[in-house]
mmCIF file of C-alpha atoms and ligand atoms in Angstrom:
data_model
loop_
_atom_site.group_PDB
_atom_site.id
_atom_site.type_symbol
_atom_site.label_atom_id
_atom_site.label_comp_id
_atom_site.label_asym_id
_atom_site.label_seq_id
_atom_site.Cartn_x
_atom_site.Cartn_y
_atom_site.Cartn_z
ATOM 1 C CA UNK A 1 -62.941 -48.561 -107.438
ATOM 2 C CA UNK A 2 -62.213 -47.743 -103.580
ATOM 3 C CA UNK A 3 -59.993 -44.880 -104.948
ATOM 4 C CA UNK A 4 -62.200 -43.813 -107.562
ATOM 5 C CA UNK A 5 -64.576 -43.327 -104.420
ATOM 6 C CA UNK A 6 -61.985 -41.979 -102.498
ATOM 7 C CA UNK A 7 -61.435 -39.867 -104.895
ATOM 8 C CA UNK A 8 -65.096 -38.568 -105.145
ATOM 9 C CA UNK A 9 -64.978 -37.519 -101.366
ATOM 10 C CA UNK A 10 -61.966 -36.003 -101.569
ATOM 11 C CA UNK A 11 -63.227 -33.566 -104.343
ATOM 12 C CA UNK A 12 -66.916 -32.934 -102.288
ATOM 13 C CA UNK A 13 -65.170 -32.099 -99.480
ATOM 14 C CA UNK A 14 -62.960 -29.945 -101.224
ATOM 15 C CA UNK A 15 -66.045 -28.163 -102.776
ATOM 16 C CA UNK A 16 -68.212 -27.759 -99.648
ATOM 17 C CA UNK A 17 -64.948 -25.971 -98.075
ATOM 18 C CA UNK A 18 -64.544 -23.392 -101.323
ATOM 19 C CA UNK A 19 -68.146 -22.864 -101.226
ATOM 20 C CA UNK A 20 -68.048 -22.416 -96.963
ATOM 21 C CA UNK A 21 -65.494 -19.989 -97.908
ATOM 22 C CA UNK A 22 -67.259 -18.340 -101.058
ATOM 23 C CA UNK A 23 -69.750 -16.791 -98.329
ATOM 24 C CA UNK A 24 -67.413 -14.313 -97.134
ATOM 25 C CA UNK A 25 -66.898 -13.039 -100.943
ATOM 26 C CA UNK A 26 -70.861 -13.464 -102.180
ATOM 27 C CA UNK A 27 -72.710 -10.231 -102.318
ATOM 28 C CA UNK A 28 -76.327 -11.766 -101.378
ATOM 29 C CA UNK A 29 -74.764 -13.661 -98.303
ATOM 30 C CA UNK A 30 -75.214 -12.045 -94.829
ATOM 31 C CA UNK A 31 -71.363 -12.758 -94.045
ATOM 32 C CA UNK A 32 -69.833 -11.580 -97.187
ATOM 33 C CA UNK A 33 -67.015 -8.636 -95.582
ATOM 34 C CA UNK A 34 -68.464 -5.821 -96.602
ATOM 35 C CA UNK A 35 -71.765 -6.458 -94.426
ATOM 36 C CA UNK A 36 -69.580 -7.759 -91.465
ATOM 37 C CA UNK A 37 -67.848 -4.532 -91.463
ATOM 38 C CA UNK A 38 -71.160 -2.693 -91.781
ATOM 39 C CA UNK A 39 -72.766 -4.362 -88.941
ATOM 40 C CA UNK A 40 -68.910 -3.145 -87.209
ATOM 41 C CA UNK A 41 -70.079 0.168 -87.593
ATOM 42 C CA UNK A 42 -73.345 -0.386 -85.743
ATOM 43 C CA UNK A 43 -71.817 -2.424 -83.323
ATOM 44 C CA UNK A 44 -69.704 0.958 -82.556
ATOM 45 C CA UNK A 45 -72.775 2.948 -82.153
ATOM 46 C CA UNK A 46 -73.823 0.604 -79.522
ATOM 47 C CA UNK A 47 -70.711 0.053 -77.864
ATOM 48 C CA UNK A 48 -70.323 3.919 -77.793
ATOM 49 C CA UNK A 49 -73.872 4.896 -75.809
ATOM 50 C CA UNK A 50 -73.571 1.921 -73.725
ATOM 51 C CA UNK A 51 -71.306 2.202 -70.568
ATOM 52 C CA UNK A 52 -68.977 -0.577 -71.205
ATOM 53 C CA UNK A 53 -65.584 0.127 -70.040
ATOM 54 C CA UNK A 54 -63.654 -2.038 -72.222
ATOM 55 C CA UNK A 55 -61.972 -1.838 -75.914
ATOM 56 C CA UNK A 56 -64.340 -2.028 -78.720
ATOM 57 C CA UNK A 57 -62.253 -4.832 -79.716
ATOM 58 C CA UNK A 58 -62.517 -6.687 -76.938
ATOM 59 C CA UNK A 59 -66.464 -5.938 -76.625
ATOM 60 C CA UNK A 60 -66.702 -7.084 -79.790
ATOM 61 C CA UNK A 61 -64.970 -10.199 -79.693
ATOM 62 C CA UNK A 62 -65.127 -11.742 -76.330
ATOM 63 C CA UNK A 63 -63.371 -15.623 -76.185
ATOM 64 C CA UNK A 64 -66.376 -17.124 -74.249
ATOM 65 C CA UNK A 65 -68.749 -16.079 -77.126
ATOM 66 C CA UNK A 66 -66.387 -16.453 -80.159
ATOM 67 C CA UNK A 67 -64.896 -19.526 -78.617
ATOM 68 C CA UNK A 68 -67.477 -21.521 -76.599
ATOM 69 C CA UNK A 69 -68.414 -24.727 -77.376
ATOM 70 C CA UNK A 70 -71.510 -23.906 -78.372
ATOM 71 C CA UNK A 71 -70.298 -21.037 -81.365
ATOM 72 C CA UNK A 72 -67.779 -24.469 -82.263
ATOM 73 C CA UNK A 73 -71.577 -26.360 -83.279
ATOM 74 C CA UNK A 74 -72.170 -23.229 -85.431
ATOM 75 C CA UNK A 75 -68.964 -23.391 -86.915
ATOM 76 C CA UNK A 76 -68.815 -27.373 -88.117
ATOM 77 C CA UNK A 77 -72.543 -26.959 -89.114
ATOM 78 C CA UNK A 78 -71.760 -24.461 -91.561
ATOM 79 C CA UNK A 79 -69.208 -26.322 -93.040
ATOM 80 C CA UNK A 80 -71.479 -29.701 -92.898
ATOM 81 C CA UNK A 81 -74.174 -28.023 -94.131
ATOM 82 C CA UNK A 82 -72.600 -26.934 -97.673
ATOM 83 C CA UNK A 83 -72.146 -30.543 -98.524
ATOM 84 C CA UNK A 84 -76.156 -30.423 -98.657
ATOM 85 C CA UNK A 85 -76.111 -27.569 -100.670
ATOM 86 C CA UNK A 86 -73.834 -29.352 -103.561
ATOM 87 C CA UNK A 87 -75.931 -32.362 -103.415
ATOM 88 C CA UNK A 88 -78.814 -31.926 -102.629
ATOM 89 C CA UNK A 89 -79.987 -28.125 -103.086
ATOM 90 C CA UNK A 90 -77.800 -27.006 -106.031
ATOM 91 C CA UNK A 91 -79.545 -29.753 -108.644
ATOM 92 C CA UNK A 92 -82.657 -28.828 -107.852
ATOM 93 C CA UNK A 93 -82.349 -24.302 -108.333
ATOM 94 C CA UNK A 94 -83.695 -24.929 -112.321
ATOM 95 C CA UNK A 95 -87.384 -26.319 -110.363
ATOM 96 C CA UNK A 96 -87.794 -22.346 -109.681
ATOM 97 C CA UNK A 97 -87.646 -21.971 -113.323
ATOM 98 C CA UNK A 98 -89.900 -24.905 -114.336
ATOM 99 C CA UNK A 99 -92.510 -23.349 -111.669
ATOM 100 C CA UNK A 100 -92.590 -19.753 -113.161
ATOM 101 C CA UNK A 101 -92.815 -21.745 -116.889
ATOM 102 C CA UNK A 102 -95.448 -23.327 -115.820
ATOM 103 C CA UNK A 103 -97.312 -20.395 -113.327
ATOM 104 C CA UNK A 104 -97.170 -18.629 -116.974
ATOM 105 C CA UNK A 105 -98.698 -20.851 -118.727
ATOM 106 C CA UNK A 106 -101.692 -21.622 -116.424
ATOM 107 C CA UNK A 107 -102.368 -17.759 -115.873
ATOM 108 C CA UNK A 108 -102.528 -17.532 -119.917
ATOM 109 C CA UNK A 109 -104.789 -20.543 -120.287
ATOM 110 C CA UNK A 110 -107.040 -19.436 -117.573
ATOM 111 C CA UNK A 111 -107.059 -15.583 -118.330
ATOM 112 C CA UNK A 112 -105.717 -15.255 -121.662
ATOM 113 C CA UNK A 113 -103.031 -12.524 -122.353
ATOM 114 C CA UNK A 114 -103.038 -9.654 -120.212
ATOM 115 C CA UNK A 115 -104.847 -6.501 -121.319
ATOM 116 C CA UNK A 116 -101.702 -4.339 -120.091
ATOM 117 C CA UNK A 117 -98.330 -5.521 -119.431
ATOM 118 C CA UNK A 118 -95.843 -4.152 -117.702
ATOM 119 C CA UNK A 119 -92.569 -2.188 -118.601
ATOM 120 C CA UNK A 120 -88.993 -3.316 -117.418
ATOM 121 C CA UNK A 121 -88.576 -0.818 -115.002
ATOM 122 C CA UNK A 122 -92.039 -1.108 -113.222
ATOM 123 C CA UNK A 123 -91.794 -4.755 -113.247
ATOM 124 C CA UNK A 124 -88.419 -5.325 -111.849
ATOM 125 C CA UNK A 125 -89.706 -2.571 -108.857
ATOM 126 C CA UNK A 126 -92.938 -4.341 -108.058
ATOM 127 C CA UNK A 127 -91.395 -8.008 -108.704
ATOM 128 C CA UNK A 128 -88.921 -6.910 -106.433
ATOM 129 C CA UNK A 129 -91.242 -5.506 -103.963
ATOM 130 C CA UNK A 130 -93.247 -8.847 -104.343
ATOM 131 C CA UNK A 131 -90.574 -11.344 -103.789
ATOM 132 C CA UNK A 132 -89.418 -9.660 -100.712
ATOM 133 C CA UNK A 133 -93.317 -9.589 -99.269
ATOM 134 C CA UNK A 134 -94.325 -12.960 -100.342
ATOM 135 C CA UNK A 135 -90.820 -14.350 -99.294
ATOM 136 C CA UNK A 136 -90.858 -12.724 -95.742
ATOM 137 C CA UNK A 137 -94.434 -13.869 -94.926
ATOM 138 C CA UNK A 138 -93.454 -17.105 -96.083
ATOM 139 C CA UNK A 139 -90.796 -17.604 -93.951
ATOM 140 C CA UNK A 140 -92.085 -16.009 -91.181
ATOM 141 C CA UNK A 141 -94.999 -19.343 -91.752
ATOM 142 C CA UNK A 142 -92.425 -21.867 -92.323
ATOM 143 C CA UNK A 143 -90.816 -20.498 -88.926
ATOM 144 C CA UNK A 144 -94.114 -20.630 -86.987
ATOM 145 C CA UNK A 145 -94.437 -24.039 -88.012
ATOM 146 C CA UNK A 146 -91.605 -25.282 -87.074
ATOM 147 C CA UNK A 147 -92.176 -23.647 -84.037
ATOM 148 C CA UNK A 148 -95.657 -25.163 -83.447
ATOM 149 C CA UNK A 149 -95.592 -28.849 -85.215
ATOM 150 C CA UNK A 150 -93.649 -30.999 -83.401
ATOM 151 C CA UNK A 151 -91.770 -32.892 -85.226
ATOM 152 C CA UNK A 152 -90.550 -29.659 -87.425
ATOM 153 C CA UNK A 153 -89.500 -28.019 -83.983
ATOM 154 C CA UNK A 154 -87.290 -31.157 -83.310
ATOM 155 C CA UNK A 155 -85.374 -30.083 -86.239
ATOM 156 C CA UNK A 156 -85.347 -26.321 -85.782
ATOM 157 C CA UNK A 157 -84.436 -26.970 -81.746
ATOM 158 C CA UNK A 158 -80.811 -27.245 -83.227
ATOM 159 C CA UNK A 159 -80.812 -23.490 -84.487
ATOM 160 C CA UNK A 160 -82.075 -22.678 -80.603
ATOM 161 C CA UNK A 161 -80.040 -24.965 -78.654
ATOM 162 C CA UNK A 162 -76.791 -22.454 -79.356
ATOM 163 C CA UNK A 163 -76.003 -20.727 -76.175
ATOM 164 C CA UNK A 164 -74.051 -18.234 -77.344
ATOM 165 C CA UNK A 165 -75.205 -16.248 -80.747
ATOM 166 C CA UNK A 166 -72.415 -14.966 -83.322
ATOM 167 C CA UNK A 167 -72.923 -14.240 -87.081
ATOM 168 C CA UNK A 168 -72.106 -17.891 -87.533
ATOM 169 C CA UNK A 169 -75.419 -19.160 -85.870
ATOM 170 C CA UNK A 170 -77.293 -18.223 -88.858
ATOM 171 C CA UNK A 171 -75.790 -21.210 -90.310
ATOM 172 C CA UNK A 172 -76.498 -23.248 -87.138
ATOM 173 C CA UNK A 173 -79.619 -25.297 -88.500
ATOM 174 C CA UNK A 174 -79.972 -28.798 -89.198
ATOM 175 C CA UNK A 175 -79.805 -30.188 -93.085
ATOM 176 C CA UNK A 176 -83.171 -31.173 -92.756
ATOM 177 C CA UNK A 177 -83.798 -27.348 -92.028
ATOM 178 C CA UNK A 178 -81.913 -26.554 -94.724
ATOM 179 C CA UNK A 179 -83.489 -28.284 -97.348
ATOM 180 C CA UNK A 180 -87.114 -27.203 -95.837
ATOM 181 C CA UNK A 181 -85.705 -23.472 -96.422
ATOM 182 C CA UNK A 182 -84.777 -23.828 -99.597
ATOM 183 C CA UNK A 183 -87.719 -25.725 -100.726
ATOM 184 C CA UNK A 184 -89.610 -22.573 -99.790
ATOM 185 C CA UNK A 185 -87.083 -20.459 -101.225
ATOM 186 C CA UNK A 186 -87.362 -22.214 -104.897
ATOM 187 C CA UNK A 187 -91.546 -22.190 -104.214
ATOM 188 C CA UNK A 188 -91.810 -18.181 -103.886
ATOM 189 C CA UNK A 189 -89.270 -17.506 -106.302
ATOM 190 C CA UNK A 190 -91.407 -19.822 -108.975
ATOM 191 C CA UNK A 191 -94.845 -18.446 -108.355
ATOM 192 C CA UNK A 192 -93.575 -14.858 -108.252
ATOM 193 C CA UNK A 193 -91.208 -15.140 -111.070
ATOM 194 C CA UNK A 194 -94.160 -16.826 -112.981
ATOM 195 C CA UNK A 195 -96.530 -14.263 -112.355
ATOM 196 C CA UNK A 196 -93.895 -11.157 -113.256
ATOM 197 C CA UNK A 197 -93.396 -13.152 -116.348
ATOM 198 C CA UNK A 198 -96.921 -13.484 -117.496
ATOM 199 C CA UNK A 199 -97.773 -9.510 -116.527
ATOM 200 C CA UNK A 200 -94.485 -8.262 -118.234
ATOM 201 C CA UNK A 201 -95.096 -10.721 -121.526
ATOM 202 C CA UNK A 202 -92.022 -11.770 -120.764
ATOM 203 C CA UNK A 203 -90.541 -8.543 -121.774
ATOM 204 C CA UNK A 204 -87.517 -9.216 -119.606
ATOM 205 C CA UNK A 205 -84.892 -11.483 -119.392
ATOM 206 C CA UNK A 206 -85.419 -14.090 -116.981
ATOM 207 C CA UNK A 207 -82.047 -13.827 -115.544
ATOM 208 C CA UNK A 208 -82.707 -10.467 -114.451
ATOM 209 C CA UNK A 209 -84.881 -11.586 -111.607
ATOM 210 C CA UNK A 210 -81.942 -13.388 -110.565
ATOM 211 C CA UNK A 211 -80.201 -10.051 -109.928
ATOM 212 C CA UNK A 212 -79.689 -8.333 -106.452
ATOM 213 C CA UNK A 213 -82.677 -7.763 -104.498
ATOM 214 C CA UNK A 214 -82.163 -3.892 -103.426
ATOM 215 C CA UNK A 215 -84.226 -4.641 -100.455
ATOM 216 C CA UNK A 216 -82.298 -7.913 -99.322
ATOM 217 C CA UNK A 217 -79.273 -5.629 -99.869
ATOM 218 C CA UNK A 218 -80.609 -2.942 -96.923
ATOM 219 C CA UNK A 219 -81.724 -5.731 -95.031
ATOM 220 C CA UNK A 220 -78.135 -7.517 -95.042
ATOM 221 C CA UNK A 221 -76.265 -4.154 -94.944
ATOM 222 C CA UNK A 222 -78.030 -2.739 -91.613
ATOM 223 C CA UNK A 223 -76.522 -4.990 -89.259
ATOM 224 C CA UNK A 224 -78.277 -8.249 -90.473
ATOM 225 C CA UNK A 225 -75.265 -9.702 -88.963
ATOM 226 C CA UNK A 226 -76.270 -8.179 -85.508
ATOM 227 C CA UNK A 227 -79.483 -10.406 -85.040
ATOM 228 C CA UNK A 228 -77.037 -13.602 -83.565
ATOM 229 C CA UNK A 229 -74.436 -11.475 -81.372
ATOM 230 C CA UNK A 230 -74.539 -10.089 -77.860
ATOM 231 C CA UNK A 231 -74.471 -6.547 -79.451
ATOM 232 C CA UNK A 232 -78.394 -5.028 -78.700
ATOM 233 C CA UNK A 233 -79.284 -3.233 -80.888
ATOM 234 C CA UNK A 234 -82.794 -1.803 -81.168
ATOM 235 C CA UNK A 235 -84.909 -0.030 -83.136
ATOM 236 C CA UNK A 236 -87.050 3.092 -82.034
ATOM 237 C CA UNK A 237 -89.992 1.812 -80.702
ATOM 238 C CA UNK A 238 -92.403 1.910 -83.742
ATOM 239 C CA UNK A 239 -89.805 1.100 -86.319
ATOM 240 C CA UNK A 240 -90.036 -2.169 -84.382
ATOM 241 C CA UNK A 241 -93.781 -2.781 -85.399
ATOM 242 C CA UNK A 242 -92.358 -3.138 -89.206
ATOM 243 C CA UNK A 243 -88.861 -4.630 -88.962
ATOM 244 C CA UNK A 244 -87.258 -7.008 -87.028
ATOM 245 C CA UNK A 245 -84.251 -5.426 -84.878
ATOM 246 C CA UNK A 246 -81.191 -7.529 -84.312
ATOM 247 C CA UNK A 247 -82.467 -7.183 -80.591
ATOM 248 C CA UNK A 248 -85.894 -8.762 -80.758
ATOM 249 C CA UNK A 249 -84.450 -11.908 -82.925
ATOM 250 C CA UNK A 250 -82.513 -12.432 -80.006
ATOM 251 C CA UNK A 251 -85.361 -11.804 -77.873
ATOM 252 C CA UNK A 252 -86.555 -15.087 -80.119
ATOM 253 C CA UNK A 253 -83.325 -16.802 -78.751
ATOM 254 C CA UNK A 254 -84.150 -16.158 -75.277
ATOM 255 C CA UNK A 255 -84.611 -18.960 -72.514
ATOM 256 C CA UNK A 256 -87.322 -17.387 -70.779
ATOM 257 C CA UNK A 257 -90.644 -19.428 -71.432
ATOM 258 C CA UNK A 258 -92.625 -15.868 -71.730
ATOM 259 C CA UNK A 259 -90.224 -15.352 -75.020
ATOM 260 C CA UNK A 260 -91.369 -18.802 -76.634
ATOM 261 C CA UNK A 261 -92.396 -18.830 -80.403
ATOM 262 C CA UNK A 262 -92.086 -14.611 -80.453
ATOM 263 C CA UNK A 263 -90.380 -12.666 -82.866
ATOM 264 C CA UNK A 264 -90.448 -15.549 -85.601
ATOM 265 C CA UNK A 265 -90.212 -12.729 -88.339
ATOM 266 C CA UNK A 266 -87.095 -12.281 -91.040
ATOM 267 C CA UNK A 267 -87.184 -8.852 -92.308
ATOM 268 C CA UNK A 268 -90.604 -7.859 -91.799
ATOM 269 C CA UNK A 269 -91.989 -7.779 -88.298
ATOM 270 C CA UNK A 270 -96.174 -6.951 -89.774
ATOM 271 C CA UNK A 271 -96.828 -10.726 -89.350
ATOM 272 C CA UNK A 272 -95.456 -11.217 -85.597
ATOM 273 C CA UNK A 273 -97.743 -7.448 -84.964
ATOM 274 C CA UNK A 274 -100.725 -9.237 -87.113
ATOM 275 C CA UNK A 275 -100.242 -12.832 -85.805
ATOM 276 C CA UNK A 276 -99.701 -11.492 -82.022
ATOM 277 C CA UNK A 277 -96.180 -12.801 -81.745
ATOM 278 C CA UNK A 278 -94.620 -9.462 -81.519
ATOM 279 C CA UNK A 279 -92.346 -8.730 -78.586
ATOM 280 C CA UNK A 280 -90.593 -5.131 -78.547
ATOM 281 C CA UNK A 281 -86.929 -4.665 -77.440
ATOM 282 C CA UNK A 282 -87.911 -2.394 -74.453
ATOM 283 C CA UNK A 283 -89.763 -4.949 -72.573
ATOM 284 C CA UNK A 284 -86.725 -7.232 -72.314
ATOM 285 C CA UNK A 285 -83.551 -5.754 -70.794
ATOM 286 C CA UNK A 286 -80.865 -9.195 -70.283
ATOM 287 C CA UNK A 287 -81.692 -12.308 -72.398
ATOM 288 C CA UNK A 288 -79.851 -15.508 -71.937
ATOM 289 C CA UNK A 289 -80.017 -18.029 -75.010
ATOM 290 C CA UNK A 290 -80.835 -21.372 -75.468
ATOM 291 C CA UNK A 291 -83.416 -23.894 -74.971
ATOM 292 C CA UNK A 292 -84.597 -24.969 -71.045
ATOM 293 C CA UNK A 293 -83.659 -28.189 -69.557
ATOM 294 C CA UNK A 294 -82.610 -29.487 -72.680
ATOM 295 C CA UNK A 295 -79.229 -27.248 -73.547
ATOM 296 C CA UNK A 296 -76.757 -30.154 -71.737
ATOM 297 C CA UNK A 297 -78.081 -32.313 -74.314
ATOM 298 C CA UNK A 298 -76.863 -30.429 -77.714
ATOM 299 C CA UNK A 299 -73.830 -29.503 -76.605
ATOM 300 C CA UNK A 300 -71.948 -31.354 -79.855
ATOM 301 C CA UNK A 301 -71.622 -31.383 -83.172
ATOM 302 C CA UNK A 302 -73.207 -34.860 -83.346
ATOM 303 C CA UNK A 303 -75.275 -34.660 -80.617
ATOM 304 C CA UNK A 304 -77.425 -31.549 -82.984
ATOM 305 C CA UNK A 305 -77.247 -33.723 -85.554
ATOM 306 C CA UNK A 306 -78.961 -36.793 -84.406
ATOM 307 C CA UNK A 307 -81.212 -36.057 -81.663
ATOM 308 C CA UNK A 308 -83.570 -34.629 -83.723
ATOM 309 C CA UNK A 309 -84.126 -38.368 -84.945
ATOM 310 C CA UNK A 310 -83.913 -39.954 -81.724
ATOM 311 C CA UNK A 311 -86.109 -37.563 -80.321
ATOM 312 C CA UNK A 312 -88.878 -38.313 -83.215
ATOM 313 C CA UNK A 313 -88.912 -42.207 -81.505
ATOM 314 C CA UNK A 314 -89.885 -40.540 -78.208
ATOM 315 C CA UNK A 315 -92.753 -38.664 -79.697
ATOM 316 C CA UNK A 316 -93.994 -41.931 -81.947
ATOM 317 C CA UNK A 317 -93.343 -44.260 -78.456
ATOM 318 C CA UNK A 318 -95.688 -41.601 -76.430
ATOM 319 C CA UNK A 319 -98.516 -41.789 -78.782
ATOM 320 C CA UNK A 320 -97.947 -45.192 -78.746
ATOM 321 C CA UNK A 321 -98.548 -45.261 -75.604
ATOM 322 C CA UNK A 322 -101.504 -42.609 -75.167
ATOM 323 C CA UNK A 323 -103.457 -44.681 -77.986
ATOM 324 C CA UNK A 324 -103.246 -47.711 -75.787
ATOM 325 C CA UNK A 325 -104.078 -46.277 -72.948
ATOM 326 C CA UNK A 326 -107.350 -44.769 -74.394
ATOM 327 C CA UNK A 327 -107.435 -48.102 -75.811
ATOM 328 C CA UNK A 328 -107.356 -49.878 -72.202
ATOM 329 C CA UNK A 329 -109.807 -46.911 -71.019
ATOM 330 C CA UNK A 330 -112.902 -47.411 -73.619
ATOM 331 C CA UNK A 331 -112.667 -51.363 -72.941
ATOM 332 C CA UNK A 332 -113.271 -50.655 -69.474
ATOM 333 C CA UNK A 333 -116.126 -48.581 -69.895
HETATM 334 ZN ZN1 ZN B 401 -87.086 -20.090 -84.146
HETATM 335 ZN ZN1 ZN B 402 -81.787 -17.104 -84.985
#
């Protein structure tokens, strides 16, 4: 029995390390090779106009970034995090299915078969376009939320507490995080995927939606990988109103209290513009990273990982607290 279970961990762990590792081989990844080498390139370009007197090599890979404690959290979370993706995340891809089934069938019974319906190649180019609109303002609300509620920001502190930013960080978010993300993943590909399906009479192959998104594919191959490193790059100043430069996510990174809850877009920076969360690279010159007052207290691995419970039991003993102090205060009136 105790081996049988030994056994069983042994062979998760195992997995969660081949599918940690998988990353640097899967195309729709941001740290598969080839974009890492892209984002190389871009990193050149910057390293090139700047006045930086060192190698490239050793601009681009400086031991107190690569090696500080805080790029260490990144690390083990990555790793830690995959053995929520096995168990908890993997099961559960087949609901985006069973929501586009069932988006089908309500669009039928409630507007009957469509009058037109769409050919393969115009559906996979709108479905595509879709996904990637729908998707990015839905992250960009599940970020502003976690931003704004706080018991969600508790959670998301984790991916702000890092101090230092490499490609890594990405990965530096708590399970809870995780599962949130993917939750909202498997919701937009469902109702999209359900809708496509209904307007194309299921002309196409469902598995084809599953196929590269040509638009995630720019998005990762333009120096995605740039967003969590000390290389700046921007974007010319009204490219900026539309995407999201590697610059102004880390302008989202940044200590200073006049940076708080800006630049909470993914791809698309229309909702941080319409939302008035937009900040543009030029009016930021040095950023440090990390979250005031509080960085000295998620400096470790374990340390990430629990206080965003033990920080719920502050929040639940203050209102506590509050409601009996009104309590105490409308007595004495
Ligand atoms: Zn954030
Ligand atoms: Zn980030």
């Amino acid at each position: 029995m105790v081996t049988e279970l030994a056994q069983e961990i042994y062979n998760l762990l195992e997995e969660s390390l081949a599918l940690s590792l998988s990353y640097f081989v899967n195309t729709e990844k941001r740290i598969h090779i080839l974009y890492l080498l892209s984002s190389m390139i871009l990193a050149y370009y910057v390293f090139s106009k700047s006045r930086i007197k060192t190698s490239f090599i050793k601009y681009l890979f400086p031991k107190r970034i690569w090696a500080s404690q805080s790029a260490f959290v990144d690390y083990y979370l990555f790793v830690f995090n995959s053995i929520f993706k096995i168990m908890l995340i993997a099961p559960y891809i087949i609901v985006g299915f069973y929501i586009a089934f069932y988006i089908n069938e309500a669009l039928l019974v409630i507007f009957g078969y469509p009058k037109f319906s769409l050919g393969v190649t115009q559906t996979i180019i709108l479905y595509t376009i879709s996904l990637t609109i729908f998707g990015d303002f839905l992250t960009y609300i599940v970020h502003l939320l976690m931003h704004k509620v706080p018991f969600l920001w508790e959670f998301h502190k984790v991916h702000h507490s890092a101090t230092t930013l490499n490609p890594m960080t990405q990965y530096r978010i708590h399970p809870l995080e995780l599962i949130i993300n993917n939750i909202r993943g498997i919701i937009v590909f469902g109702l999209v995927t359900g809708f496509f399906d209904y307007l194309s009479a299921h002309s196409i192959d469902k598995m084809v939606f599953l196929g590269v998104n040509v638009f995630h594919f720019i998005f990762l191959f333009f120096g995605s990988n740039l967003r969590h490193s000390h290389v700046k790059l921007k974007y010319p100043k009204y490219l900026e109103f539309i995407f999201i430069s590697p610059f102004q996510h880390q302008i989202h990174h940044s200590i200073d209290p006049k940076h708080f809850n800006k630049n909470m877009g993914s791809k698309l920076a229309i909702w941080d513009y319409i939302f008035g969360t937009l900040v543009l690279s030029r009016s930021a010159s040095k950023v440090r990273f990390g979250i005031p007052k509080e960085n000295l207290k998620y400096k470790s691995f374990w340390q990430n990982l629990i206080n965003p419970f033990i920080n719920q039991i502050g929040y639940f003993k203050r209102a506590k607290k509050l409601t009996k102090n009104q309590k105490n205060k409308s007595n004495f009136f």
